[in-house]
């Protein structure tokens, strides 16, 4: 202790410099931790906010981009609902889209197709819940882009018009893009290149082209 205290007294500058460097490293670690946490939240907050405990994908789906590669059908949904420990299971569609607001603002969104009234139906902080075929519920972070209730956005390529009818309670993003929830039926139409205002032909005529199956199968387990 005597040698240590004497060294600190006679080399104050050196030890002050070392302490400053350690303090700066600690501040840098805190900043990087906050940045990484924010990036993760911005990437998957839409999934984290869902009351699902797990997601099921089609067998053999590549894991590098399973949310857009997976394809499930009604039979797989029925099979999952009969598994012990599964309280509820619903189909869900996921796709990214480029849209343009009425004022010309370009908006990138991730479309989450969910069944209105199911446990995947997002809770809203303002506006109305899902129901209308052309209505979407979007993340409140889109307000920074000038989006408000009643804003009409147009999907590129198919010129489908969707109206913002509500905002989610918390941030909902996927892949660093704001989420827009819409009825699963509407998502199927858009994925097929159809306008949401047009009726679907009979399934027996165009089983896959007009009404493509959803991408994944979120479910929640029963509590012990």
CSV table of C-alpha atoms in Angstrom, one decimal:
chain,number,residue,atom,x,y,z
A,1,UNK,CA,0.0,0.0,0.0
A,2,UNK,CA,2.9,2.4,0.9
A,3,UNK,CA,4.5,1.9,-2.6
A,4,UNK,CA,1.2,2.2,-4.3
A,5,UNK,CA,0.2,5.4,-2.6
A,6,UNK,CA,3.7,6.9,-3.2
A,7,UNK,CA,3.4,5.9,-6.9
A,8,UNK,CA,0.0,7.6,-7.2
A,9,UNK,CA,1.3,10.7,-5.5
A,10,UNK,CA,4.4,11.1,-7.7
A,11,UNK,CA,2.7,10.0,-11.0
A,12,UNK,CA,-0.7,11.8,-10.7
A,13,UNK,CA,-0.8,12.7,-14.4
A,14,UNK,CA,-0.3,9.2,-15.7
A,15,UNK,CA,-2.9,7.6,-13.4
A,16,UNK,CA,-5.3,10.4,-14.2
A,17,UNK,CA,-4.9,9.8,-17.9
A,18,UNK,CA,-5.4,6.0,-17.3
A,19,UNK,CA,-8.5,6.7,-15.3
A,20,UNK,CA,-9.9,9.0,-18.0
A,21,UNK,CA,-9.3,6.3,-20.7
A,22,UNK,CA,-11.2,3.7,-18.6
A,23,UNK,CA,-14.0,6.2,-18.0
A,24,UNK,CA,-14.3,6.9,-21.7
A,25,UNK,CA,-14.3,3.2,-22.5
A,26,UNK,CA,-17.2,2.7,-20.0
A,27,UNK,CA,-19.2,5.5,-21.6
A,28,UNK,CA,-18.5,4.0,-25.1
A,29,UNK,CA,-19.8,0.6,-23.9
A,30,UNK,CA,-23.0,2.2,-22.6
A,31,UNK,CA,-23.5,4.0,-25.9
A,32,UNK,CA,-22.9,0.9,-28.0
A,33,UNK,CA,-25.2,-1.2,-25.7
A,34,UNK,CA,-28.0,1.4,-26.2
A,35,UNK,CA,-27.4,1.6,-29.9
A,36,UNK,CA,-27.5,-2.2,-30.4
A,37,UNK,CA,-30.6,-2.5,-28.2
A,38,UNK,CA,-32.3,0.2,-30.3
A,39,UNK,CA,-31.3,-1.5,-33.5
A,40,UNK,CA,-32.7,-4.9,-32.3
A,41,UNK,CA,-35.9,-3.2,-31.2
A,42,UNK,CA,-36.3,-1.4,-34.5
A,43,UNK,CA,-35.8,-4.7,-36.3
A,44,UNK,CA,-38.3,-6.9,-34.5
A,45,UNK,CA,-40.5,-4.8,-32.2
A,46,UNK,CA,-43.5,-5.7,-34.4
A,47,UNK,CA,-42.9,-9.4,-33.5
A,48,UNK,CA,-42.1,-8.8,-29.9
A,49,UNK,CA,-45.4,-6.9,-29.4
A,50,UNK,CA,-47.4,-9.9,-30.6
A,51,UNK,CA,-49.0,-12.2,-27.9
A,52,UNK,CA,-47.5,-15.2,-29.6
A,53,UNK,CA,-45.0,-17.5,-27.8
A,54,UNK,CA,-43.6,-19.1,-31.0
A,55,UNK,CA,-43.7,-19.1,-34.8
A,56,UNK,CA,-44.0,-22.2,-36.9
A,57,UNK,CA,-42.6,-22.3,-40.5
A,58,UNK,CA,-43.0,-24.8,-43.3
A,59,UNK,CA,-40.6,-27.7,-43.1
A,60,UNK,CA,-37.4,-27.2,-45.0
A,61,UNK,CA,-37.7,-23.4,-45.1
A,62,UNK,CA,-34.2,-21.7,-45.2
A,63,UNK,CA,-33.7,-20.0,-41.9
A,64,UNK,CA,-31.8,-17.0,-43.3
A,65,UNK,CA,-35.1,-15.4,-44.4
A,66,UNK,CA,-37.8,-17.7,-43.1
A,67,UNK,CA,-40.5,-15.0,-42.7
A,68,UNK,CA,-40.7,-14.4,-46.4
A,69,UNK,CA,-39.8,-17.9,-47.7
A,70,UNK,CA,-42.1,-20.0,-45.6
A,71,UNK,CA,-45.5,-21.0,-47.0
A,72,UNK,CA,-48.2,-22.8,-44.9
A,73,UNK,CA,-51.7,-24.1,-45.8
A,74,UNK,CA,-55.0,-24.7,-44.0
A,75,UNK,CA,-54.1,-28.3,-43.3
A,76,UNK,CA,-51.0,-27.3,-41.5
A,77,UNK,CA,-53.0,-24.8,-39.4
A,78,UNK,CA,-55.5,-27.5,-38.5
A,79,UNK,CA,-52.7,-29.9,-37.5
A,80,UNK,CA,-51.0,-27.3,-35.2
A,81,UNK,CA,-54.3,-26.5,-33.5
A,82,UNK,CA,-54.6,-30.1,-32.4
A,83,UNK,CA,-51.1,-30.3,-30.8
A,84,UNK,CA,-51.1,-30.6,-27.0
A,85,UNK,CA,-50.0,-27.4,-25.4
A,86,UNK,CA,-51.1,-25.1,-28.2
A,87,UNK,CA,-53.8,-22.7,-27.0
A,88,UNK,CA,-54.3,-20.9,-30.3
A,89,UNK,CA,-52.8,-20.8,-33.7
A,90,UNK,CA,-53.4,-18.4,-36.6
A,91,UNK,CA,-52.1,-17.8,-40.1
A,92,UNK,CA,-50.1,-14.7,-40.8
A,93,UNK,CA,-48.7,-13.1,-44.0
A,94,UNK,CA,-45.5,-11.0,-44.1
A,95,UNK,CA,-44.2,-9.0,-47.0
A,96,UNK,CA,-42.5,-5.7,-47.6
A,97,UNK,CA,-44.0,-3.0,-49.8
A,98,UNK,CA,-43.2,0.5,-51.2
A,99,UNK,CA,-46.0,3.0,-50.8
A,100,UNK,CA,-46.7,6.6,-51.6
A,101,UNK,CA,-48.8,8.9,-49.5
A,102,UNK,CA,-51.2,11.5,-50.9
A,103,UNK,CA,-48.7,14.3,-50.6
A,104,UNK,CA,-46.1,12.3,-52.5
A,105,UNK,CA,-44.1,11.1,-49.5
A,106,UNK,CA,-42.5,7.7,-50.2
A,107,UNK,CA,-43.1,5.3,-47.3
A,108,UNK,CA,-41.6,1.8,-46.9
A,109,UNK,CA,-43.8,-0.6,-44.8
A,110,UNK,CA,-43.9,-4.2,-43.8
A,111,UNK,CA,-47.4,-5.7,-44.4
A,112,UNK,CA,-48.6,-8.0,-41.6
A,113,UNK,CA,-51.7,-9.9,-42.8
A,114,UNK,CA,-53.6,-11.1,-39.7
A,115,UNK,CA,-57.2,-12.3,-39.1
A,116,UNK,CA,-59.3,-9.5,-37.6
A,117,UNK,CA,-60.6,-10.5,-34.2
A,118,UNK,CA,-57.9,-13.1,-33.6
A,119,UNK,CA,-55.3,-13.0,-30.9
A,120,UNK,CA,-52.9,-11.4,-33.5
A,121,UNK,CA,-55.2,-8.4,-34.0
A,122,UNK,CA,-53.1,-5.5,-32.8
A,123,UNK,CA,-54.2,-3.3,-29.9
A,124,UNK,CA,-54.7,0.2,-30.9
A,125,UNK,CA,-54.0,3.6,-29.3
A,126,UNK,CA,-56.1,5.7,-31.6
A,127,UNK,CA,-58.6,5.1,-34.4
A,128,UNK,CA,-60.4,1.9,-35.2
A,129,UNK,CA,-59.4,-1.8,-35.2
A,130,UNK,CA,-58.9,-3.9,-38.3
A,131,UNK,CA,-62.0,-4.8,-40.2
A,132,UNK,CA,-62.4,-2.9,-43.4
A,133,UNK,CA,-60.9,-4.6,-46.4
A,134,UNK,CA,-58.8,-1.6,-47.3
A,135,UNK,CA,-58.1,-0.4,-43.8
A,136,UNK,CA,-54.6,-0.6,-42.2
A,137,UNK,CA,-53.4,-0.1,-38.6
A,138,UNK,CA,-49.9,1.3,-38.6
A,139,UNK,CA,-47.1,1.9,-36.1
A,140,UNK,CA,-47.2,5.3,-34.3
A,141,UNK,CA,-43.7,6.0,-35.5
A,142,UNK,CA,-45.2,6.7,-38.9
A,143,UNK,CA,-46.6,9.9,-37.5
A,144,UNK,CA,-43.1,11.4,-37.9
A,145,UNK,CA,-43.6,11.0,-41.7
A,146,UNK,CA,-46.8,12.9,-41.6
A,147,UNK,CA,-49.1,9.9,-41.5
A,148,UNK,CA,-52.4,10.4,-39.6
A,149,UNK,CA,-55.8,8.9,-39.4
A,150,UNK,CA,-57.4,8.9,-42.8
A,151,UNK,CA,-54.2,9.1,-44.8
A,152,UNK,CA,-54.4,7.1,-48.0
A,153,UNK,CA,-51.3,5.3,-49.1
A,154,UNK,CA,-50.9,3.7,-52.6
A,155,UNK,CA,-48.9,0.5,-53.1
A,156,UNK,CA,-46.4,0.6,-55.9
A,157,UNK,CA,-47.0,-1.5,-59.0
A,158,UNK,CA,-50.6,-2.5,-58.3
A,159,UNK,CA,-51.8,0.9,-57.3
A,160,UNK,CA,-53.8,-0.5,-54.4
A,161,UNK,CA,-55.0,2.2,-52.1
A,162,UNK,CA,-55.1,1.6,-48.3
A,163,UNK,CA,-56.5,3.9,-45.7
A,164,UNK,CA,-54.9,4.4,-42.2
A,165,UNK,CA,-57.7,3.6,-39.7
A,166,UNK,CA,-55.7,3.2,-36.5
A,167,UNK,CA,-52.3,3.3,-34.8
A,168,UNK,CA,-50.8,0.6,-32.6
A,169,UNK,CA,-50.2,1.2,-28.9
A,170,UNK,CA,-46.4,0.9,-29.2
A,171,UNK,CA,-43.7,1.0,-31.8
A,172,UNK,CA,-44.2,-1.8,-34.4
A,173,UNK,CA,-41.4,-2.3,-36.8
A,174,UNK,CA,-39.9,-5.2,-38.7
A,175,UNK,CA,-36.6,-5.2,-40.6
A,176,UNK,CA,-36.2,-1.5,-39.5
A,177,UNK,CA,-39.4,-0.7,-41.4
A,178,UNK,CA,-42.7,0.4,-39.9
A,179,UNK,CA,-45.4,-2.3,-39.8
A,180,UNK,CA,-48.9,-1.9,-41.4
A,181,UNK,CA,-51.4,-4.4,-40.1
A,182,UNK,CA,-54.2,-5.4,-42.6
A,183,UNK,CA,-56.7,-8.2,-42.8
A,184,UNK,CA,-55.3,-11.5,-44.0
A,185,UNK,CA,-57.8,-11.6,-46.9
A,186,UNK,CA,-56.5,-8.2,-48.1
A,187,UNK,CA,-52.9,-9.3,-47.8
A,188,UNK,CA,-53.6,-12.4,-49.9
A,189,UNK,CA,-55.1,-10.1,-52.6
A,190,UNK,CA,-52.1,-7.8,-52.6
A,191,UNK,CA,-49.7,-10.7,-52.7
A,192,UNK,CA,-51.6,-12.0,-55.8
A,193,UNK,CA,-51.3,-8.6,-57.4
A,194,UNK,CA,-55.0,-7.9,-57.0
A,195,UNK,CA,-56.8,-4.7,-55.8
A,196,UNK,CA,-58.4,-5.0,-52.3
A,197,UNK,CA,-61.7,-3.6,-53.7
A,198,UNK,CA,-62.0,-6.6,-56.1
A,199,UNK,CA,-63.7,-9.8,-55.1
A,200,UNK,CA,-61.9,-13.1,-55.1
A,201,UNK,CA,-62.8,-15.6,-57.8
A,202,UNK,CA,-63.8,-19.1,-56.5
A,203,UNK,CA,-60.9,-20.9,-54.9
A,204,UNK,CA,-61.4,-24.0,-57.1
A,205,UNK,CA,-60.6,-21.9,-60.2
A,206,UNK,CA,-57.3,-20.2,-59.0
A,207,UNK,CA,-56.2,-21.9,-55.8
A,208,UNK,CA,-52.7,-20.4,-55.6
A,209,UNK,CA,-52.5,-17.5,-58.0
A,210,UNK,CA,-55.4,-15.5,-56.6
A,211,UNK,CA,-55.3,-16.5,-53.0
A,212,UNK,CA,-51.7,-17.4,-52.0
A,213,UNK,CA,-51.2,-19.1,-48.6
A,214,UNK,CA,-49.8,-17.1,-45.7
A,215,UNK,CA,-46.1,-17.2,-44.9
A,216,UNK,CA,-46.0,-18.4,-41.3
A,217,UNK,CA,-48.0,-19.7,-38.4
A,218,UNK,CA,-47.8,-17.9,-35.0
A,219,UNK,CA,-49.2,-19.7,-32.0
A,220,UNK,CA,-49.2,-19.4,-28.3
A,221,UNK,CA,-48.9,-22.2,-25.8
A,222,UNK,CA,-51.2,-23.1,-22.9
A,223,UNK,CA,-50.0,-22.1,-19.4
A,224,UNK,CA,-49.2,-24.8,-17.0
